[in-house]
């Protein structure tokens, strides 16, 4: 991969076009880049510029078959004889290579997704490297559990690889989420077929170069590009050779995967949609709560499953908090994702931007709330960005709990505002949606924070913060936000078969 040190701000696009981007994102099967069997490909559009700089090979059943054959062969080859320590060294090498290429990967991820380079450079890509380093160490030190029975017998539960595992990932945090699954799956000795979102194929393709450089045996990791239903995604889920699917994406896609995986009894892990909230009590430190709630709503253009897309605020401080949020929004700089000054880039695609705008138009035409700011495509975009997928950060107050704006995942830069009087009301509003992934609560009262955190139906609750993660802990949601948990030992458990071996050490009297 071309070193990121060779570019500067002015020629980032040139650098990407001439030295980084492939003419086509090809599948990576058995250690080699391949076109589709029938040569089919589709155009990838860069969301900020509404331009296509490269094509993507369009995979389906034939390419998934090839990838499964390669992964099955690799599962019984040298990879199957590696120890946790061997694999930890390999994972650290991959993590080091991501770090060495951080700028190039960050630029590629930024143009592919439309998100600001500052976020991919300082957030997504370093975290992708960290995923490998973290799971390398964890898996090397947590590979069995032993119990001694009352009769002296010794019971040991070991983790064995599942075999061929399928990873299906979304477009909002492409390399970050692919590596979140790849690292523990590899650490546990599995072989892998990754199907990235069709909208963001680039970083997974570039990662494969680094996997080869790290010396990973051929067939251990395979990447097949394509669409979901009736395409590569569905073929992967239906394939009898694939033992498990770890999926992150929309709730409705999770249902389809569950149906398609039923015949072959796939082991499944689902990280699905969310409808998070920032809940601010009267005694909160507003210097902390306002900027954090603003970041929770608008980071990554609001396209984060953990986004705090609902502001639920005590009625006595509602005006102060809303004024503070509106002031913070004025500081958001919408622009070219490759520009260092940009803090809000493009949404993933014009189609998606139109879907987000549709929610706001629905609120406007139905008089469902008061649009306090935004609610439109920015007026003064430079010519190069004029047809990009941009949308202004939007705040809508006074929306009823049963409205689509509160109940559905908008997945864009739209923040709704609701008020409450009592903790019971705050809990009811927060939990009163079909999703149950995450929320934040802001208060100086520790007991109140605990009471709130333990009462809401959410998989993750942040107290006086947002998006702080320790990779050891369980990640996932309740209700329609997911099935199962990943993170730390939960990921190791998902990507393993457990086997218990018992030895009768003391003869029975
Ligand atoms: P989608 O569900 O549309 O797609 C996710 C992946 O699934 C893509 O690779 C997609 O392929 C593939 N896919 C789609 N249909 C099928 C199918 N029938 N069989 C197999 N694979 C299929 O999600 P998005 O990409 O739109 O991502 C946004 C969603 O992800 C949001 O709902 C967000 O909340 C959720 N998400 C959840 C997280 C969590 O941890 N809970 C974290 C991050 C995001 P293709 O792209 O070609 O359609």
XYZ file of C-alpha atoms and ligand atoms in Angstrom:
557
model
C 0.000 0.000 0.000
C 1.319 3.466 -0.852
C 2.582 5.231 2.253
C 0.375 8.012 3.578
C 3.462 10.176 4.182
C 3.699 10.937 0.471
C 0.670 13.227 0.347
C -0.188 16.588 1.752
C -3.495 18.368 2.166
C -3.552 19.872 -1.309
C -3.070 16.710 -3.332
C -5.032 14.158 -1.304
C -7.427 13.379 -4.130
C -4.551 13.084 -6.606
C -2.642 10.847 -4.197
C -5.669 8.594 -3.762
C -6.413 8.376 -7.457
C -2.856 7.759 -8.594
C -1.423 5.615 -5.806
C -4.097 4.088 -3.604
C -7.301 3.292 -5.434
C -7.524 0.104 -7.425
C -9.183 0.446 -10.861
C -11.643 -2.067 -9.419
C -12.268 -3.397 -5.902
C -11.812 -7.122 -6.540
C -12.786 -10.044 -4.361
C -9.975 -11.508 -2.254
C -10.184 -15.295 -2.376
C -7.455 -17.754 -1.413
C -4.933 -14.941 -0.984
C -5.499 -13.433 -4.448
C -7.503 -10.542 -5.871
C -10.073 -11.886 -8.355
C -12.762 -10.498 -10.623
C -16.207 -12.081 -10.587
C -16.504 -15.322 -12.562
C -18.733 -13.613 -15.137
C -16.758 -10.346 -15.016
C -19.710 -8.396 -13.593
C -19.034 -5.234 -11.613
C -20.957 -2.244 -10.299
C -20.109 1.450 -10.016
C -19.216 2.840 -6.628
C -20.250 6.465 -6.119
C -18.272 8.653 -3.712
C -20.960 10.370 -1.615
C -19.331 13.787 -1.161
C -18.572 14.320 -4.866
C -21.316 12.173 -6.431
C -18.581 10.782 -8.686
C -17.342 7.298 -9.401
C -13.581 6.716 -9.163
C -13.577 2.911 -9.321
C -15.796 -0.133 -9.917
C -16.497 -3.037 -7.582
C -16.625 -6.706 -8.572
C -20.161 -8.009 -8.149
C -20.124 -11.344 -6.358
C -22.878 -13.896 -5.903
C -23.297 -17.624 -5.365
C -20.317 -18.600 -7.549
C -17.849 -16.350 -5.712
C -19.200 -17.366 -2.298
C -18.740 -21.031 -3.330
C -15.118 -20.330 -4.272
C -14.514 -18.466 -1.017
C -16.052 -21.268 1.069
C -13.873 -23.844 -0.708
C -10.776 -21.747 0.039
C -11.817 -21.165 3.649
C -12.599 -24.864 4.230
C -9.217 -25.880 2.826
C -7.471 -23.284 4.994
C -9.415 -24.481 8.054
C -7.717 -27.875 7.793
C -4.295 -26.547 6.717
C -1.421 -24.964 8.674
C -3.807 -22.419 10.242
C -5.538 -25.263 12.128
C -2.242 -26.121 13.832
C -1.514 -22.609 15.085
C -1.595 -21.976 18.835
C -3.318 -18.970 20.444
C 0.171 -17.502 20.860
C 0.970 -17.918 17.135
C -2.272 -16.235 16.218
C -1.680 -13.434 18.720
C 1.627 -12.650 16.961
C -0.167 -12.610 13.597
C -2.892 -10.291 14.927
C -0.317 -7.908 16.387
C 1.467 -7.836 13.005
C -1.805 -6.902 11.280
C -2.488 -4.209 13.911
C 1.029 -2.805 13.379
C 0.535 -2.716 9.608
C -2.756 -0.846 9.969
C -0.969 1.687 12.183
C 1.850 2.048 9.653
C -0.719 2.767 6.922
C -3.147 4.778 9.025
C -3.167 7.881 6.837
C -3.732 6.041 3.589
C -6.514 3.906 5.052
C -8.081 6.978 6.667
C -8.109 8.874 3.366
C -9.624 5.902 1.555
C -12.285 5.413 4.239
C -13.068 9.106 4.192
C -13.752 9.302 0.432
C -15.616 5.987 0.445
C -18.004 7.013 3.252
C -18.013 10.819 2.950
C -17.107 11.212 6.638
C -14.451 13.712 7.759
C -10.825 12.595 7.438
C -10.192 13.852 10.996
C -12.610 11.155 12.249
C -11.197 8.304 10.192
C -7.584 9.392 10.926
C -8.087 9.809 14.664
C -10.993 7.448 15.322
C -12.022 4.683 12.933
C -8.639 3.490 11.650
C -6.656 3.621 14.938
C -9.549 1.728 16.515
C -9.327 -0.897 13.739
C -5.679 -1.487 14.680
C -6.626 -1.585 18.359
C -9.208 -4.305 17.645
C -6.388 -6.589 16.451
C -4.037 -5.764 19.347
C -6.799 -6.172 21.933
C -8.105 -9.550 20.739
C -4.549 -10.843 20.196
C -3.820 -10.418 23.895
C -7.232 -11.413 25.201
C -7.465 -14.681 23.258
C -3.920 -15.678 24.136
C -4.751 -15.406 27.830
C -8.340 -16.683 27.950
C -8.510 -19.998 26.209
C -9.799 -22.441 28.779
C -11.593 -22.738 32.126
C -11.058 -25.536 34.661
C -13.198 -26.647 37.589
C -12.479 -29.319 40.170
C -15.608 -31.293 41.140
C -16.493 -32.389 44.710
C -15.329 -35.882 43.827
C -11.940 -34.595 42.692
C -12.717 -34.879 39.000
C -11.254 -32.210 36.735
C -13.486 -30.488 34.159
C -11.930 -28.314 31.521
C -13.883 -26.324 28.955
C -11.812 -25.401 25.955
C -12.678 -23.227 22.989
C -12.263 -24.686 19.512
C -12.724 -22.884 16.193
C -16.142 -23.035 14.560
C -14.619 -23.421 11.092
C -15.765 -21.137 8.289
C -17.484 -18.025 9.645
C -19.336 -15.323 7.706
C -19.049 -11.646 8.640
C -21.537 -9.171 7.178
C -20.877 -5.515 7.893
C -22.577 -2.135 7.307
C -21.330 1.077 5.699
C -21.277 3.488 8.626
C -18.000 2.349 10.244
C -16.617 -0.002 7.582
C -13.113 -1.014 8.716
C -13.838 -0.392 12.396
C -16.742 -2.893 12.377
C -15.135 -5.396 9.991
C -12.057 -5.630 12.252
C -14.274 -5.791 15.364
C -15.416 -9.167 14.001
C -12.328 -10.248 12.058
C -9.935 -9.959 15.001
C -11.776 -12.242 17.468
C -12.763 -14.671 14.686
C -9.099 -15.000 13.690
C -7.890 -15.100 17.289
C -10.107 -18.152 17.822
C -8.612 -19.907 14.787
C -11.548 -19.634 12.389
C -11.401 -18.975 8.684
C -13.456 -16.131 7.357
C -15.563 -14.774 4.549
C -16.270 -11.075 4.900
C -19.062 -9.410 2.906
C -18.643 -5.644 3.299
C -21.517 -3.263 2.548
C -21.719 -2.629 -1.163
C -21.553 1.128 -0.491
C -18.157 0.882 1.235
C -15.936 -1.803 -0.301
C -12.628 0.067 -0.258
C -11.023 -0.332 3.163
C -11.712 -4.087 3.296
C -10.057 -4.434 -0.110
C -7.002 -2.469 1.010
C -6.823 -4.438 4.259
C -6.295 -7.646 2.260
C -2.945 -6.295 1.000
C -1.895 -5.920 4.627
C -3.106 -9.436 5.487
C -0.854 -10.825 2.751
C 2.007 -8.661 3.987
C 1.459 -9.968 7.526
C 1.801 -13.505 6.144
C -1.661 -14.821 6.892
C -2.050 -18.178 5.104
C -4.084 -18.120 1.905
C -7.784 -18.825 2.298
C -7.887 -17.831 5.985
C -9.536 -14.488 5.174
C -11.633 -14.025 2.042
C -13.595 -10.952 1.006
C -16.513 -11.166 -1.423
C -18.150 -7.967 -2.625
C -21.751 -7.678 -3.722
C -25.210 -6.804 -2.530
C -27.315 -8.358 0.233
C -30.599 -9.993 -0.817
C -30.352 -12.281 -3.900
C -26.630 -11.613 -4.012
C -23.383 -12.320 -2.148
C -24.850 -11.617 1.313
C -27.732 -14.044 0.956
C -25.511 -16.697 -0.672
C -23.148 -16.475 2.302
C -25.967 -16.879 4.812
C -27.501 -19.843 2.955
C -24.221 -21.708 2.345
C -24.108 -25.017 4.279
C -20.317 -24.753 4.672
C -20.607 -21.545 6.722
C -21.089 -22.306 10.416
C -21.888 -18.876 11.826
C -22.857 -15.376 10.775
C -21.896 -12.290 12.724
C -24.005 -9.478 11.324
C -24.174 -5.755 11.976
C -26.831 -3.797 10.140
C -30.493 -2.983 10.013
C -33.054 -4.831 12.080
C -35.086 -5.897 9.008
C -31.929 -7.386 7.441
C -31.355 -9.324 10.682
C -34.812 -10.888 10.291
C -34.041 -11.886 6.677
C -30.708 -13.414 7.732
C -32.428 -15.360 10.504
C -34.908 -16.805 7.984
C -32.242 -17.589 5.373
C -29.922 -19.141 7.950
C -32.589 -21.363 9.500
C -32.235 -24.341 7.136
C -28.526 -24.697 7.853
C -28.927 -23.855 11.576
C -26.434 -21.020 11.558
C -25.049 -19.709 14.819
C -26.009 -16.017 14.736
C -24.894 -12.805 16.394
C -26.836 -9.646 15.551
C -25.911 -6.026 16.230
C -28.881 -4.137 14.798
C -30.463 -0.711 14.734
C -30.693 1.774 17.575
C -32.631 4.823 18.699
C -30.438 6.252 21.432
C -31.193 9.167 23.716
C -29.333 11.832 25.662
C -31.318 12.307 28.874
C -30.483 15.492 30.796
C -31.700 15.998 34.377
C -32.158 19.405 36.031
C -28.953 19.151 38.116
C -26.698 18.120 35.198
C -23.392 19.821 34.439
C -24.560 21.544 31.271
C -21.026 22.519 30.198
C -20.478 18.773 29.823
C -23.943 17.617 28.806
C -24.622 20.091 25.964
C -21.476 19.511 23.859
C -21.553 15.771 24.515
C -25.219 15.473 23.525
C -24.459 17.513 20.405
C -21.612 15.162 19.449
C -23.817 12.138 20.187
C -26.436 13.428 17.765
C -24.229 14.586 14.891
C -20.946 12.638 14.859
C -20.611 10.684 11.621
C -23.560 12.745 10.300
C -25.774 10.954 12.849
C -25.094 7.612 11.159
C -24.094 5.665 14.267
C -26.214 2.933 15.823
C -25.263 4.426 19.215
C -26.221 7.991 18.228
C -28.109 10.030 20.797
C -30.743 11.006 18.257
C -33.346 11.905 20.908
C -32.759 14.700 23.401
C -34.925 14.091 26.481
C -34.496 17.019 28.837
C -36.018 18.187 32.124
C -38.588 20.863 31.297
C -37.031 23.441 33.672
C -33.740 23.509 31.750
C -35.079 22.645 28.284
C -34.733 26.154 26.834
C -31.150 26.566 28.116
C -30.132 23.159 26.770
C -31.742 23.693 23.375
C -30.129 27.146 23.045
C -26.781 25.572 23.927
C -27.219 22.830 21.324
C -28.187 25.372 18.649
C -25.056 27.388 19.479
C -22.883 24.299 19.157
C -24.456 23.449 15.819
C -23.328 26.842 14.488
C -19.718 25.662 14.998
C -20.209 22.533 12.847
C -18.382 22.958 9.544
C -19.964 21.065 6.664
C -17.581 20.466 3.787
C -15.182 18.287 1.846
C -14.425 15.187 3.942
C -10.747 15.414 2.969
C -10.438 18.957 4.335
C -8.963 19.074 7.865
C -11.391 21.804 8.930
C -14.505 19.773 8.078
C -16.439 18.449 11.055
C -19.507 17.207 9.160
C -19.146 15.427 5.845
C -21.613 13.807 3.463
C -24.154 11.142 4.293
C -23.496 7.763 2.722
C -25.480 8.314 -0.492
C -27.997 10.654 -2.057
C -30.711 7.991 -1.674
C -30.047 7.816 2.029
C -29.935 11.616 2.331
C -33.361 11.728 0.645
C -34.686 9.163 3.127
C -33.462 11.325 6.023
C -34.954 14.436 4.399
C -38.239 12.503 4.033
C -38.523 12.200 7.831
C -38.014 15.942 8.232
C -40.476 16.723 5.433
C -42.982 14.417 7.135
C -42.570 16.446 10.355
C -42.874 19.714 8.438
C -45.928 18.821 6.370
C -47.740 17.109 9.242
C -46.824 19.914 11.695
C -45.520 17.209 14.001
C -42.976 19.449 15.683
C -41.096 22.706 15.386
C -37.979 22.625 13.191
C -35.513 24.752 15.159
C -32.622 24.562 12.684
C -31.523 22.791 9.513
C -34.091 20.692 7.707
C -32.523 21.179 4.272
C -29.556 20.633 2.000
C -26.888 23.291 2.738
C -27.184 26.291 0.399
C -23.620 27.379 -0.161
C -21.664 24.267 -1.059
C -18.637 24.603 -3.350
C -19.260 23.378 -6.928
C -17.302 20.148 -6.384
C -19.679 19.187 -3.556
C -22.892 20.623 -4.995
C -24.416 17.246 -5.893
C -22.972 15.414 -2.860
C -25.112 13.803 -0.161
C -25.025 16.678 2.336
C -27.726 17.626 4.839
C -27.762 20.260 7.550
C -27.795 19.294 11.225
C -31.458 19.474 12.175
C -33.274 19.898 15.497
C -37.017 19.256 15.832
C -38.790 20.056 19.110
C -42.106 18.935 20.539
C -42.453 15.619 18.716
C -44.940 13.091 20.137
C -43.616 9.760 21.407
C -45.668 7.751 18.905
C -44.368 9.716 15.910
C -42.215 7.981 13.276
C -39.506 10.519 14.097
C -39.206 9.118 17.609
C -39.926 5.467 16.832
C -37.901 4.872 13.635
C -34.150 4.909 13.177
C -33.547 7.969 10.953
C -29.758 7.386 10.817
C -28.934 10.951 9.855
C -28.209 14.353 11.440
C -31.662 14.809 12.987
C -32.164 15.404 16.722
C -35.637 15.408 18.269
C -36.363 17.179 21.570
C -38.810 15.998 24.243
C -39.247 17.172 27.818
C -40.034 15.436 31.119
C -40.908 16.347 34.708
C -40.106 13.166 36.677
C -37.612 10.323 36.490
C -40.468 7.930 35.706
C -41.393 10.017 32.677
C -37.766 10.141 31.565
C -37.496 6.350 31.832
C -40.777 5.824 29.971
C -39.745 8.116 27.104
C -36.268 6.578 26.834
C -37.491 2.966 26.845
C -40.663 3.653 24.878
C -39.240 2.647 21.496
C -38.808 -0.735 19.839
C -35.015 -0.462 19.925
C -32.896 -0.948 23.049
C -29.264 -0.316 22.214
C -27.926 2.628 24.210
C -28.528 5.952 25.939
C -26.690 8.554 28.009
C -27.870 10.145 31.245
C -26.550 13.427 32.633
C -26.934 14.238 36.344
C -24.708 15.055 39.330
C -26.758 12.685 41.514
C -25.044 9.282 41.519
C -28.032 7.431 42.987
C -30.397 8.928 40.418
C -28.008 7.967 37.619
C -27.883 4.362 38.866
C -31.650 4.186 39.289
C -32.119 5.470 35.749
C -29.425 3.203 34.271
C -30.873 0.088 35.889
C -34.446 0.912 34.908
C -34.133 1.616 31.179
C -34.338 -1.217 28.636
C -31.034 -0.492 26.907
C -27.993 -2.712 26.390
C -25.571 0.107 27.211
C -25.985 3.192 29.397
C -23.413 5.971 29.673
C -23.448 8.209 32.755
C -22.249 11.760 32.021
C -20.554 10.639 28.815
C -21.132 9.047 25.403
C -19.265 6.572 23.158
C -16.600 5.666 25.719
C -15.904 1.976 25.254
C -13.747 -0.605 26.951
C -13.301 -3.520 24.566
C -13.589 -6.070 27.404
C -17.239 -5.242 27.999
C -20.400 -6.612 26.400
C -21.557 -4.675 23.349
C -25.075 -5.127 22.014
C -28.698 -4.275 22.425
C -32.010 -5.417 23.802
C -35.333 -5.715 21.949
C -34.978 -5.015 18.209
C -31.390 -3.854 18.595
C -29.830 -7.256 18.512
C -29.366 -10.812 19.628
C -26.333 -11.789 21.645
C -23.370 -9.688 22.655
C -19.923 -9.119 21.187
C -16.860 -7.570 22.823
C -14.178 -9.146 25.029
C -14.932 -12.724 26.036
C -18.417 -12.457 24.501
C -16.794 -12.267 21.049
C -14.452 -15.132 21.878
C -17.448 -17.204 22.979
C -19.386 -16.442 19.804
C -16.514 -17.357 17.514
C -15.869 -20.734 19.231
C -17.262 -24.137 19.854
C -16.945 -24.989 23.549
C -15.846 -28.480 24.436
C -15.741 -29.893 27.985
C -13.205 -32.605 28.785
C -13.589 -34.387 32.109
C -10.984 -36.499 33.893
C -11.856 -38.601 36.944
C -8.712 -37.898 38.957
C -9.802 -39.663 42.155
C -11.269 -43.169 42.033
C -14.774 -43.294 43.495
C -14.885 -44.981 46.906
P -28.036 -3.161 6.094
O -28.756 -4.092 6.995
O -28.753 -2.612 4.922
O -26.743 -3.856 5.480
C -25.744 -4.417 6.315
C -25.033 -5.500 5.546
O -25.937 -6.582 5.291
C -24.532 -5.048 4.184
O -23.301 -5.696 3.912
C -25.638 -5.540 3.266
O -25.249 -5.665 1.940
C -25.946 -6.875 3.899
N -27.258 -7.415 3.557
C -28.382 -6.749 3.217
N -29.398 -7.631 2.992
C -28.897 -8.874 3.221
C -29.435 -10.189 3.158
N -30.716 -10.427 2.834
N -28.631 -11.240 3.443
C -27.340 -11.031 3.796
N -26.768 -9.806 3.850
C -27.538 -8.745 3.585
O -27.455 -2.014 7.033
P -26.699 -0.696 6.570
O -25.492 -1.073 5.768
O -27.721 0.210 5.991
O -26.148 -0.126 7.962
C -26.874 0.708 8.779
C -27.557 -0.090 9.871
O -26.587 -0.764 10.657
C -28.322 0.781 10.837
O -29.548 0.185 11.132
C -27.454 0.774 12.074
O -28.122 1.035 13.272
C -26.903 -0.601 12.028
N -25.704 -0.688 12.873
C -25.808 -1.353 14.076
C -24.735 -1.397 14.924
C -24.825 -2.129 16.212
O -23.794 -2.508 16.724
N -25.998 -2.388 16.774
C -23.473 -0.722 14.598
C -23.478 -0.072 13.319
C -24.579 -0.062 12.492
P -25.521 -4.396 0.967
O -24.768 -3.280 1.542
O -25.012 -4.779 -0.317
O -26.996 -4.197 1.021
